[in-house]
């Protein structure tokens, strides 16, 4: 993880409550939600109707989504769904199985598994206020790996054939200062391969992430790569790095000075311009890897070469989470490499299973930030698929005959067809307008013929219409849906 803590001098979050909308893009608003769902309500006919004044939708709503969280309205949810489908197809192809862990864990899982001296735990953990009778402390998950590894140990997955390849997609929570691309609730597509020391699987997992971006429509995502050593070589490096920065302590911004004695690696991925020259001249971990780590790193690169995957060497990439060892990587779109622009990241965590109480077991994984992928797709004008539309809408000449419309739509849906019923009591003309607004392909029109077991089937795209026996209706619609032909007569 790139450090996602507020930079020095950023305003305190709790004093920013009035500026919500200014800093956090909330995604689509009701005004740009298209589709079949009415976004404006009418005060008339309101069942509660205690007040004489009509509802005023121009006023500030009483309640809003919590700061840093947002509603995914239908168009954005459709974009997420598309990414989830790509993730599911891809992980199945690569032999990963889905897991779902709770949104909350014992706080200690993150304190140990992520590291107590990290922003994610120190500042960004969403702690759940305990009830008085509860002895345990819980926190919303800021990242998926610690919880998945906890589940791996708890359910004895060490006895399964290794590696155990698991995938999960869901929301994560970090109490950070919200801004574009940084939310307090965000979504990750996550992949973990536990029980394989690599190096081949390191390359495989990086290739899998790149294929995900490619299939999503981001063709030019780059992988930034580093090795951060292991328990054999990192302590000596950390000492050397600490000595180096102590020698330059007067040049360090306050925030970095505070971090120096607690988590010196974090200074390396500081985005403070004052740190650029110091970091460029800092000792590099890749020059100080122990023999086995150096061999592993070289082999990862050979495997990537074999797959034709170029990488950007990034000696400052240390990631903010303590549990990483050896391979560390992040994904960026070229030219968009700022602090809130990592599209995903991951790495090897050979010490984590043991840290959480299991037998020593290596592991590697990555998390893709789906919110950021959606933002990047929009920035690159990659079209997201249109929302699903009904194949047909059942309308009727008699506005009051809602039971007939409901019954016939129900039968068609039972036959597996996406069909909407016009259940509002209004004139046929209005019902047909509504069907057209939904971009329905067909209108099933109920009229006098219904008594004889027939309906009018109007092809709204072709403008043709024919009388169809009710018994044939589902078959005809299904055939039209399958062939994508417009003329209903061809079914
Ligand atoms: P990390 O474990 O911090 O590297 O997170 C993995 C990925 O999740 C990052 O590369 C981002 O794409 C995404 N991500 C992390 N934090 C946030 C956040 N606060 N809001 C949106 N996306 C995030």
Coordinates of C-alpha atoms and ligand atoms in Angstrom, one line a residue:
X1 CA 0.0 0.0 0.0
X2 CA 1.2 3.5 -0.7
X3 CA 0.8 5.5 2.5
X4 CA -2.7 6.8 2.4
X5 CA -2.5 8.9 5.6
X6 CA -3.2 12.6 5.5
X7 CA -0.1 14.5 4.4
X8 CA 1.4 16.9 6.8
X9 CA -0.6 20.1 7.1
X10 CA -3.9 18.5 5.9
X11 CA -6.8 19.7 7.8
X12 CA -8.1 17.6 10.6
X13 CA -10.9 15.3 9.4
X14 CA -13.4 16.1 12.1
X15 CA -13.3 19.8 11.3
X16 CA -14.1 19.1 7.7
X17 CA -17.6 17.8 8.1
X18 CA -19.2 20.7 6.4
X19 CA -17.1 20.3 3.3
X20 CA -18.2 16.8 2.4
X21 CA -19.4 17.3 -1.1
X22 CA -16.5 19.5 -2.0
X23 CA -13.8 16.8 -1.6
X24 CA -15.5 13.5 -2.1
X25 CA -17.0 12.7 -5.4
X26 CA -20.2 10.8 -4.5
X27 CA -20.6 9.1 -7.9
X28 CA -23.8 9.6 -9.9
X29 CA -26.5 11.6 -8.3
X30 CA -30.2 11.0 -8.5
X31 CA -30.3 13.4 -11.4
X32 CA -28.2 11.3 -13.7
X33 CA -29.6 7.9 -12.8
X34 CA -31.3 6.7 -15.8
X35 CA -33.4 3.6 -16.1
X36 CA -36.7 2.3 -15.2
X37 CA -36.7 3.5 -11.6
X38 CA -38.4 6.8 -11.0
X39 CA -36.0 9.2 -9.2
X40 CA -38.5 11.9 -8.5
X41 CA -41.4 11.2 -6.1
X42 CA -44.6 13.1 -6.2
X43 CA -46.0 14.6 -3.1
X44 CA -49.5 13.9 -4.3
X45 CA -51.0 10.7 -3.1
X46 CA -48.3 10.2 -0.5
X47 CA -49.7 7.7 2.0
X48 CA -48.3 9.3 5.0
X49 CA -49.5 12.7 3.8
X50 CA -49.6 14.5 7.2
X51 CA -48.2 17.8 5.9
X52 CA -50.1 20.0 3.4
X53 CA -46.9 21.2 1.7
X54 CA -45.5 19.1 -1.1
X55 CA -42.2 17.4 -0.6
X56 CA -39.3 19.7 -1.5
X57 CA -36.5 17.8 -3.1
X58 CA -34.4 20.9 -3.7
X59 CA -33.7 21.2 0.1
X60 CA -30.8 19.4 1.7
X61 CA -31.8 15.9 2.7
X62 CA -32.0 15.2 6.4
X63 CA -29.8 12.2 6.2
X64 CA -26.8 11.5 4.0
X65 CA -24.5 8.5 3.6
X66 CA -21.6 8.7 6.2
X67 CA -18.7 10.8 5.1
X68 CA -16.3 9.0 2.9
X69 CA -18.9 6.4 2.0
X70 CA -21.2 6.5 -1.0
X71 CA -24.2 4.9 -2.5
X72 CA -23.5 3.0 -5.7
X73 CA -26.5 4.0 -7.7
X74 CA -27.6 1.7 -10.5
X75 CA -25.2 2.9 -13.3
X76 CA -22.2 2.7 -11.0
X77 CA -23.3 -0.6 -9.5
X78 CA -23.6 -2.0 -13.0
X79 CA -20.0 -1.0 -13.6
X80 CA -19.0 -2.8 -10.4
X81 CA -21.0 -5.8 -11.3
X82 CA -19.2 -6.0 -14.6
X83 CA -15.8 -6.0 -12.9
X84 CA -17.0 -8.6 -10.4
X85 CA -18.1 -10.9 -13.3
X86 CA -14.6 -10.5 -14.9
X87 CA -13.0 -11.3 -11.6
X88 CA -15.1 -14.4 -11.0
X89 CA -14.5 -15.7 -14.5
X90 CA -10.8 -15.0 -14.3
X91 CA -10.2 -16.5 -10.9
X92 CA -12.1 -19.6 -11.8
X93 CA -9.9 -20.0 -14.9
X94 CA -6.8 -19.7 -12.7
X95 CA -8.1 -22.2 -10.1
X96 CA -9.1 -19.9 -7.2
X97 CA -12.1 -20.6 -5.0
X98 CA -14.3 -18.0 -3.4
X99 CA -14.2 -17.3 0.3
X100 CA -16.2 -14.8 2.3
X101 CA -15.0 -13.6 5.6
X102 CA -16.8 -11.3 8.1
X103 CA -16.7 -7.6 7.6
X104 CA -15.3 -7.4 11.1
X105 CA -12.6 -9.2 12.9
X106 CA -11.1 -9.2 16.4
X107 CA -9.0 -6.0 16.4
X108 CA -5.9 -8.1 17.2
X109 CA -6.1 -9.9 13.9
X110 CA -5.3 -6.5 12.2
X111 CA -2.9 -5.3 14.9
X112 CA -0.8 -8.5 14.4
X113 CA -1.5 -9.2 10.8
X114 CA -1.2 -5.8 9.4
X115 CA 1.1 -4.3 12.0
X116 CA 0.5 -2.0 15.0
X117 CA 2.8 0.7 13.7
X118 CA 1.0 1.3 10.4
X119 CA -1.4 4.0 9.4
X120 CA -4.0 1.4 8.6
X121 CA -4.0 0.2 12.2
X122 CA -2.9 3.2 14.1
X123 CA -5.1 5.8 12.5
X124 CA -7.5 4.3 10.0
X125 CA -9.0 1.3 11.8
X126 CA -12.8 1.6 12.2
X127 CA -13.2 0.3 15.7
X128 CA -16.6 -0.9 16.8
X129 CA -17.7 0.6 20.0
X130 CA -18.0 -2.4 22.4
X131 CA -21.2 -3.1 24.4
X132 CA -20.4 -3.2 28.0
X133 CA -20.7 -7.0 28.3
X134 CA -18.2 -7.7 25.5
X135 CA -14.6 -8.4 26.4
X136 CA -13.4 -8.5 22.8
X137 CA -12.6 -5.6 20.6
X138 CA -13.6 -5.6 16.9
X139 CA -12.8 -3.6 13.9
X140 CA -14.1 -3.3 10.4
X141 CA -11.7 -4.9 8.0
X142 CA -9.3 -2.4 6.4
X143 CA -7.9 -5.1 4.0
X144 CA -8.8 -8.7 3.3
X145 CA -5.6 -10.7 3.7
X146 CA -5.4 -10.8 7.5
X147 CA -9.0 -12.1 7.8
X148 CA -8.5 -14.7 5.0
X149 CA -5.3 -16.0 6.7
X150 CA -7.2 -16.1 10.0
X151 CA -9.8 -18.2 8.3
X152 CA -7.1 -20.4 6.7
X153 CA -5.7 -21.2 10.1
X154 CA -9.1 -21.5 11.9
X155 CA -10.4 -24.0 9.4
X156 CA -7.3 -26.1 9.2
X157 CA -6.7 -25.4 5.6
X158 CA -3.1 -26.2 6.2
X159 CA -4.1 -29.9 5.9
X160 CA -5.5 -29.3 2.3
X161 CA -3.3 -29.7 -0.8
X162 CA -1.2 -26.6 -1.0
X163 CA -1.3 -23.9 -2.2
X164 CA -4.9 -23.0 -1.1
X165 CA -6.0 -20.4 -3.7
X166 CA -8.7 -18.1 -2.4
X167 CA -10.5 -15.1 -3.8
X168 CA -12.9 -12.6 -2.3
X169 CA -14.5 -9.3 -3.5
X170 CA -16.1 -6.9 -1.1
X171 CA -16.0 -3.7 0.9
X172 CA -13.0 -2.6 3.0
X173 CA -13.1 0.2 5.6
X174 CA -10.4 2.8 6.4
X175 CA -11.0 5.8 8.5
X176 CA -8.9 8.1 6.4
X177 CA -9.5 11.6 5.1
X178 CA -11.7 11.2 2.0
X179 CA -10.7 12.6 -1.3
X180 CA -11.0 11.7 -5.0
X181 CA -10.1 8.0 -5.2
X182 CA -9.8 7.6 -1.4
X183 CA -12.9 6.5 0.4
X184 CA -13.7 5.2 3.9
X185 CA -15.6 2.3 2.4
X186 CA -14.1 1.0 -0.8
X187 CA -14.2 -2.3 -2.7
X188 CA -11.4 -4.7 -3.4
X189 CA -11.1 -7.7 -5.6
X190 CA -8.6 -9.9 -3.7
X191 CA -6.7 -13.0 -4.6
X192 CA -4.5 -15.0 -2.1
X193 CA -2.4 -18.1 -2.8
X194 CA -1.3 -19.6 0.5
X195 CA 1.2 -22.4 0.8
X196 CA 3.5 -21.8 -2.2
X197 CA 6.9 -20.1 -1.7
X198 CA 7.2 -19.1 -5.3
X199 CA 8.8 -17.7 -7.4
X200 CA 6.6 -18.9 -10.3
X201 CA 3.4 -18.2 -8.5
X202 CA 4.5 -14.6 -7.8
X203 CA 4.7 -14.1 -11.6
X204 CA 1.4 -15.9 -12.2
X205 CA -0.4 -13.7 -9.7
X206 CA 1.0 -10.5 -11.2
X207 CA -0.1 -11.8 -14.7
X208 CA -3.6 -12.5 -13.3
X209 CA -3.9 -9.0 -12.0
X210 CA -2.8 -7.5 -15.3
X211 CA -5.2 -9.7 -17.2
X212 CA -8.0 -8.4 -15.0
X213 CA -7.2 -4.8 -15.9
X214 CA -6.9 -5.7 -19.5
X215 CA -10.3 -7.5 -19.6
X216 CA -11.8 -4.6 -17.7
X217 CA -10.6 -2.3 -20.6
X218 CA -7.4 -0.8 -19.1
X219 CA -4.8 -2.0 -21.5
X220 CA -1.8 0.0 -20.4
X221 CA -1.5 -0.8 -16.7
X222 CA 2.1 -1.1 -15.4
X223 CA 3.5 -3.2 -12.6
X224 CA 5.9 -1.6 -10.2
X225 CA 8.1 -4.2 -8.6
X226 CA 10.4 -4.5 -5.7
X227 CA 11.7 -7.0 -3.2
X228 CA 11.7 -6.0 0.5
X229 CA 13.7 -8.9 1.8
X230 CA 12.8 -11.1 4.7
X231 CA 13.6 -11.6 8.4
X232 CA 17.2 -12.6 7.4
X233 CA 18.1 -9.4 5.6
X234 CA 15.6 -6.7 6.4
X235 CA 16.6 -6.0 10.0
X236 CA 20.2 -5.0 9.0
X237 CA 18.8 -3.0 6.1
X238 CA 16.4 -1.2 8.5
X239 CA 19.3 -0.3 10.8
X240 CA 21.3 1.0 7.9
X241 CA 18.3 3.0 6.6
X242 CA 17.6 4.4 10.1
X243 CA 21.3 5.5 10.4
X244 CA 21.1 7.2 7.0
X245 CA 18.0 9.2 7.8
X246 CA 19.3 10.0 11.3
X247 CA 22.2 11.6 9.5
X248 CA 19.7 13.8 7.6
X249 CA 17.2 14.4 10.4
X250 CA 17.3 18.2 10.0
X251 CA 16.1 17.8 6.4
X252 CA 13.2 15.6 7.3
X253 CA 9.6 17.0 7.3
X254 CA 8.0 16.6 10.8
X255 CA 5.8 13.7 9.8
X256 CA 8.8 11.7 8.5
X257 CA 10.8 12.6 11.5
X258 CA 8.1 11.1 13.7
X259 CA 8.1 7.9 11.6
X260 CA 11.8 7.5 11.6
X261 CA 12.2 5.5 14.8
X262 CA 8.9 3.7 14.4
X263 CA 8.6 2.5 10.8
X264 CA 11.5 3.8 8.8
X265 CA 10.5 1.9 5.6
X266 CA 7.6 4.2 5.3
X267 CA 9.9 7.2 4.7
X268 CA 10.8 5.6 1.4
X269 CA 7.4 5.8 -0.2
X270 CA 6.8 9.3 1.1
X271 CA 5.3 11.5 -1.6
X272 CA 6.5 14.7 0.1
X273 CA 8.7 16.5 -2.5
X274 CA 11.1 17.4 0.3
X275 CA 11.9 13.6 0.5
X276 CA 12.6 13.0 -3.2
X277 CA 16.4 13.7 -3.2
X278 CA 16.9 12.0 0.2
X279 CA 15.1 8.9 -0.9
X280 CA 16.9 8.8 -4.3
X281 CA 20.2 8.7 -2.4
X282 CA 19.0 6.3 0.3
X283 CA 20.5 2.7 0.6
X284 CA 18.4 0.3 -1.5
X285 CA 17.1 -2.9 -0.2
X286 CA 17.6 -4.6 -3.5
X287 CA 21.3 -4.1 -3.2
X288 CA 21.3 -5.7 0.3
X289 CA 19.1 -8.8 -0.1
X290 CA 20.4 -12.0 1.4
X291 CA 21.3 -14.8 -1.0
X292 CA 17.9 -16.6 -1.0
X293 CA 15.9 -13.3 -1.3
X294 CA 18.1 -12.1 -4.2
X295 CA 17.7 -15.5 -5.9
X296 CA 14.0 -15.4 -5.4
X297 CA 13.7 -11.8 -6.8
X298 CA 15.8 -12.7 -9.9
X299 CA 13.6 -15.8 -10.5
X300 CA 10.4 -13.7 -10.2
X301 CA 11.8 -11.4 -12.9
X302 CA 12.8 -14.3 -15.1
X303 CA 9.3 -15.7 -14.9
X304 CA 7.8 -12.3 -15.7
X305 CA 10.1 -12.1 -18.7
X306 CA 9.0 -15.5 -19.9
X307 CA 5.4 -14.2 -19.9
X308 CA 6.5 -11.1 -21.7
X309 CA 5.6 -8.8 -18.8
X310 CA 7.7 -5.7 -18.4
X311 CA 8.0 -4.2 -15.0
X312 CA 9.2 -0.9 -13.5
X313 CA 11.8 -1.4 -10.8
X314 CA 10.7 0.6 -7.8
X315 CA 13.1 0.5 -4.9
X316 CA 11.0 2.8 -2.8
X317 CA 8.0 0.5 -3.0
X318 CA 7.8 -0.9 0.5
X319 CA 4.0 -1.0 1.1
X320 CA 2.6 0.1 4.3
X321 CA 1.6 -3.2 5.8
X322 CA 4.1 -5.0 8.0
X323 CA 3.5 -8.5 6.9
X324 CA 5.1 -8.3 3.4
X325 CA 8.3 -10.2 2.6
X326 CA 10.2 -10.4 -0.6
X327 CA 8.0 -9.6 -3.6
X328 CA 6.1 -6.4 -3.4
X329 CA 4.2 -4.8 -6.3
X330 CA 1.7 -2.2 -7.3
X331 CA -0.3 -1.4 -10.4
X332 CA -0.6 2.0 -12.0
X333 CA -1.8 3.5 -15.2
X334 CA 1.1 5.3 -16.9
X335 CA 1.1 9.0 -16.1
X336 CA -1.3 8.4 -13.1
X337 CA 1.1 7.4 -10.4
X338 CA 0.1 9.7 -7.6
X339 CA -0.8 8.9 -4.1
X340 CA -4.4 8.0 -4.6
X341 CA -3.9 6.4 -8.0
X342 CA -2.6 2.9 -7.3
X343 CA -5.0 0.6 -9.0
X344 CA -4.0 -2.3 -6.9
X345 CA -1.1 -3.8 -5.0
X346 CA 0.1 -6.9 -3.3
X347 CA 3.0 -9.0 -2.3
X348 CA 4.4 -12.0 -0.5
X349 CA 3.7 -12.5 3.2
X350 CA 5.7 -15.5 4.2
X351 CA 5.6 -14.7 7.9
X352 CA 1.9 -13.9 8.2
X353 CA 0.4 -17.4 8.9
X354 CA 2.8 -17.9 11.7
X355 CA 2.2 -14.4 13.1
X356 CA -1.5 -15.2 13.3
X357 CA -0.9 -18.5 15.1
X358 CA -0.5 -21.1 12.3
X359 CA 2.4 -23.2 11.1
X360 CA 5.0 -21.3 9.1
X361 CA 3.5 -21.1 5.6
X362 CA 4.4 -18.8 2.7
X363 CA 1.7 -16.9 0.9
X364 CA 1.2 -14.2 -1.7
X365 CA -1.7 -12.1 -2.8
X366 CA -3.0 -8.8 -4.2
X367 CA -5.9 -6.5 -3.8
X368 CA -7.3 -4.5 -6.7
X369 CA -9.2 -1.3 -5.9
X370 CA -12.4 -1.5 -7.8
X371 CA -13.4 2.1 -7.1
X372 CA -10.2 3.3 -8.7
X373 CA -10.6 0.9 -11.7
X374 CA -14.1 2.4 -12.3
X375 CA -12.6 5.9 -12.1
X376 CA -9.8 5.0 -14.5
X377 CA -12.2 3.5 -16.9
X378 CA -14.3 6.6 -16.9
X379 CA -11.1 8.7 -17.3
X380 CA -10.2 6.7 -20.4
X381 CA -13.8 6.8 -21.7
X382 CA -14.1 3.1 -21.7
X383 CA -17.8 2.5 -22.2
X384 CA -19.5 0.5 -19.5
X385 CA -22.3 -1.8 -20.7
X386 CA -25.8 -0.4 -20.7
X387 CA -28.0 -1.5 -17.9
X388 CA -30.2 -4.4 -18.6
X389 CA -33.5 -3.6 -20.2
X390 CA -36.7 -5.7 -20.2
X391 CA -37.4 -7.9 -23.2
X392 CA -41.1 -7.0 -22.9
X393 CA -43.5 -4.9 -20.9
X394 CA -47.0 -6.1 -20.4
X395 CA -49.5 -3.2 -20.9
X396 CA -53.3 -3.2 -21.3
X397 CA -56.2 -1.2 -22.8
X398 CA -58.1 -1.3 -19.5
X399 CA -56.0 0.8 -17.0
X400 CA -57.7 -0.9 -14.1
X401 CA -57.0 -4.5 -15.2
X402 CA -53.7 -4.7 -13.3
X403 CA -54.4 -8.3 -12.2
X404 CA -54.3 -9.5 -15.8
X405 CA -51.1 -7.6 -16.5
X406 CA -49.5 -9.0 -13.4
X407 CA -50.6 -12.6 -14.1
X408 CA -49.3 -12.6 -17.6
X409 CA -46.0 -11.0 -16.7
X410 CA -45.6 -13.5 -13.8
X411 CA -46.1 -16.4 -16.2
X412 CA -43.5 -15.0 -18.6
X413 CA -41.0 -14.5 -15.8
X414 CA -41.6 -18.0 -14.6
X415 CA -40.6 -19.1 -18.1
X416 CA -37.3 -17.3 -17.5
X417 CA -38.0 -14.1 -19.5
X418 CA -37.1 -10.6 -18.3
X419 CA -40.5 -9.0 -18.4
X420 CA -41.9 -6.0 -16.6
X421 CA -45.6 -5.5 -15.9
X422 CA -47.2 -2.0 -16.1
X423 CA -48.9 -2.0 -12.7
X424 CA -49.7 1.7 -12.5
X425 CA -53.3 2.5 -13.3
X426 CA -52.9 4.8 -16.3
X427 CA -54.0 5.0 -19.9
X428 CA -52.6 2.7 -22.5
X429 CA -50.7 5.5 -24.2
X430 CA -48.9 6.3 -21.0
X431 CA -48.1 2.7 -20.4
X432 CA -46.6 2.4 -23.9
X433 CA -44.5 5.5 -23.3
X434 CA -43.2 4.0 -20.2
X435 CA -42.3 0.8 -22.0
X436 CA -40.4 2.8 -24.7
X437 CA -38.5 4.7 -21.9
X438 CA -37.4 1.4 -20.6
X439 CA -36.1 0.5 -24.0
X440 CA -38.2 -2.6 -24.0
X441 CA -38.0 -4.6 -27.2
X442 CA -41.7 -5.7 -27.1
X443 CA -45.0 -4.6 -25.6
X444 CA -47.5 -7.3 -24.8
X445 CA -50.8 -5.5 -25.2
X446 CA -53.9 -6.9 -23.4
X447 CA -57.2 -6.0 -25.0
X448 CA -60.5 -7.5 -25.8
X449 CA -58.7 -10.5 -27.5
X450 CA -57.7 -11.7 -24.1
X451 CA -61.1 -13.3 -23.6
X452 CA -60.3 -15.5 -26.6
X453 CA -56.8 -16.3 -25.2
X454 CA -54.9 -13.9 -27.5
X455 CA -52.8 -10.8 -27.0
X456 CA -51.2 -8.2 -29.3
X457 CA -47.4 -8.5 -29.5
X458 CA -45.9 -5.2 -30.6
X459 CA -42.3 -5.0 -31.6
X460 CA -41.4 -1.6 -30.4
X461 CA -38.2 -1.5 -32.4
X462 CA -39.5 -2.7 -35.7
X463 CA -42.9 -1.0 -35.3
X464 CA -44.7 -4.3 -36.3
X465 CA -47.6 -5.9 -34.4
X466 CA -49.4 -9.3 -34.5
X467 CA -52.0 -11.3 -32.7
X468 CA -50.4 -14.1 -30.7
X469 CA -52.1 -16.9 -28.8
X470 CA -51.2 -16.7 -25.1
X471 CA -50.0 -20.3 -25.2
X472 CA -47.4 -19.3 -27.8
X473 CA -46.3 -16.1 -26.2
X474 CA -43.4 -17.3 -24.0
X475 CA -42.0 -19.4 -26.8
X476 CA -42.2 -16.5 -29.3
X477 CA -40.6 -14.0 -27.0
X478 CA -37.8 -16.5 -26.1
X479 CA -37.1 -17.1 -29.7
X480 CA -37.0 -13.4 -30.5
X481 CA -34.7 -12.8 -27.5
X482 CA -32.4 -15.5 -28.7
X483 CA -32.2 -14.6 -32.3
X484 CA -32.1 -10.8 -31.7
X485 CA -34.3 -10.5 -34.7
X486 CA -36.7 -7.5 -34.7
X487 CA -39.6 -8.8 -36.7
X488 CA -41.8 -10.8 -34.3
X489 CA -43.2 -12.7 -37.3
X490 CA -39.9 -14.5 -37.7
X491 CA -40.0 -16.2 -34.3
Ligands
LIG1 P1 -3.5 -1.5 -0.3 O1 -3.6 -2.8 0.4 O2 -3.6 -0.3 0.6 O3 -2.4 -1.4 -1.3 O4 -4.8 -1.4 -1.2 C1 -5.0 -2.1 -2.4 C2 -5.7 -1.3 -3.4 O5 -7.0 -0.9 -2.8 C3 -5.0 0.1 -3.7 O6 -4.1 -0.1 -4.7 C4 -6.2 0.9 -4.1 O7 -6.5 0.6 -5.5 C5 -7.3 0.4 -3.2 N1 -7.5 1.3 -2.1 C6 -6.8 1.3 -0.9 N2 -7.3 2.2 -0.1 C7 -8.3 2.8 -0.7 C8 -9.2 3.9 -0.3 N3 -9.2 4.5 0.9 N4 -10.2 4.2 -1.2 C9 -10.3 3.6 -2.4 N5 -9.4 2.6 -2.8 C10 -8.5 2.2 -2.0

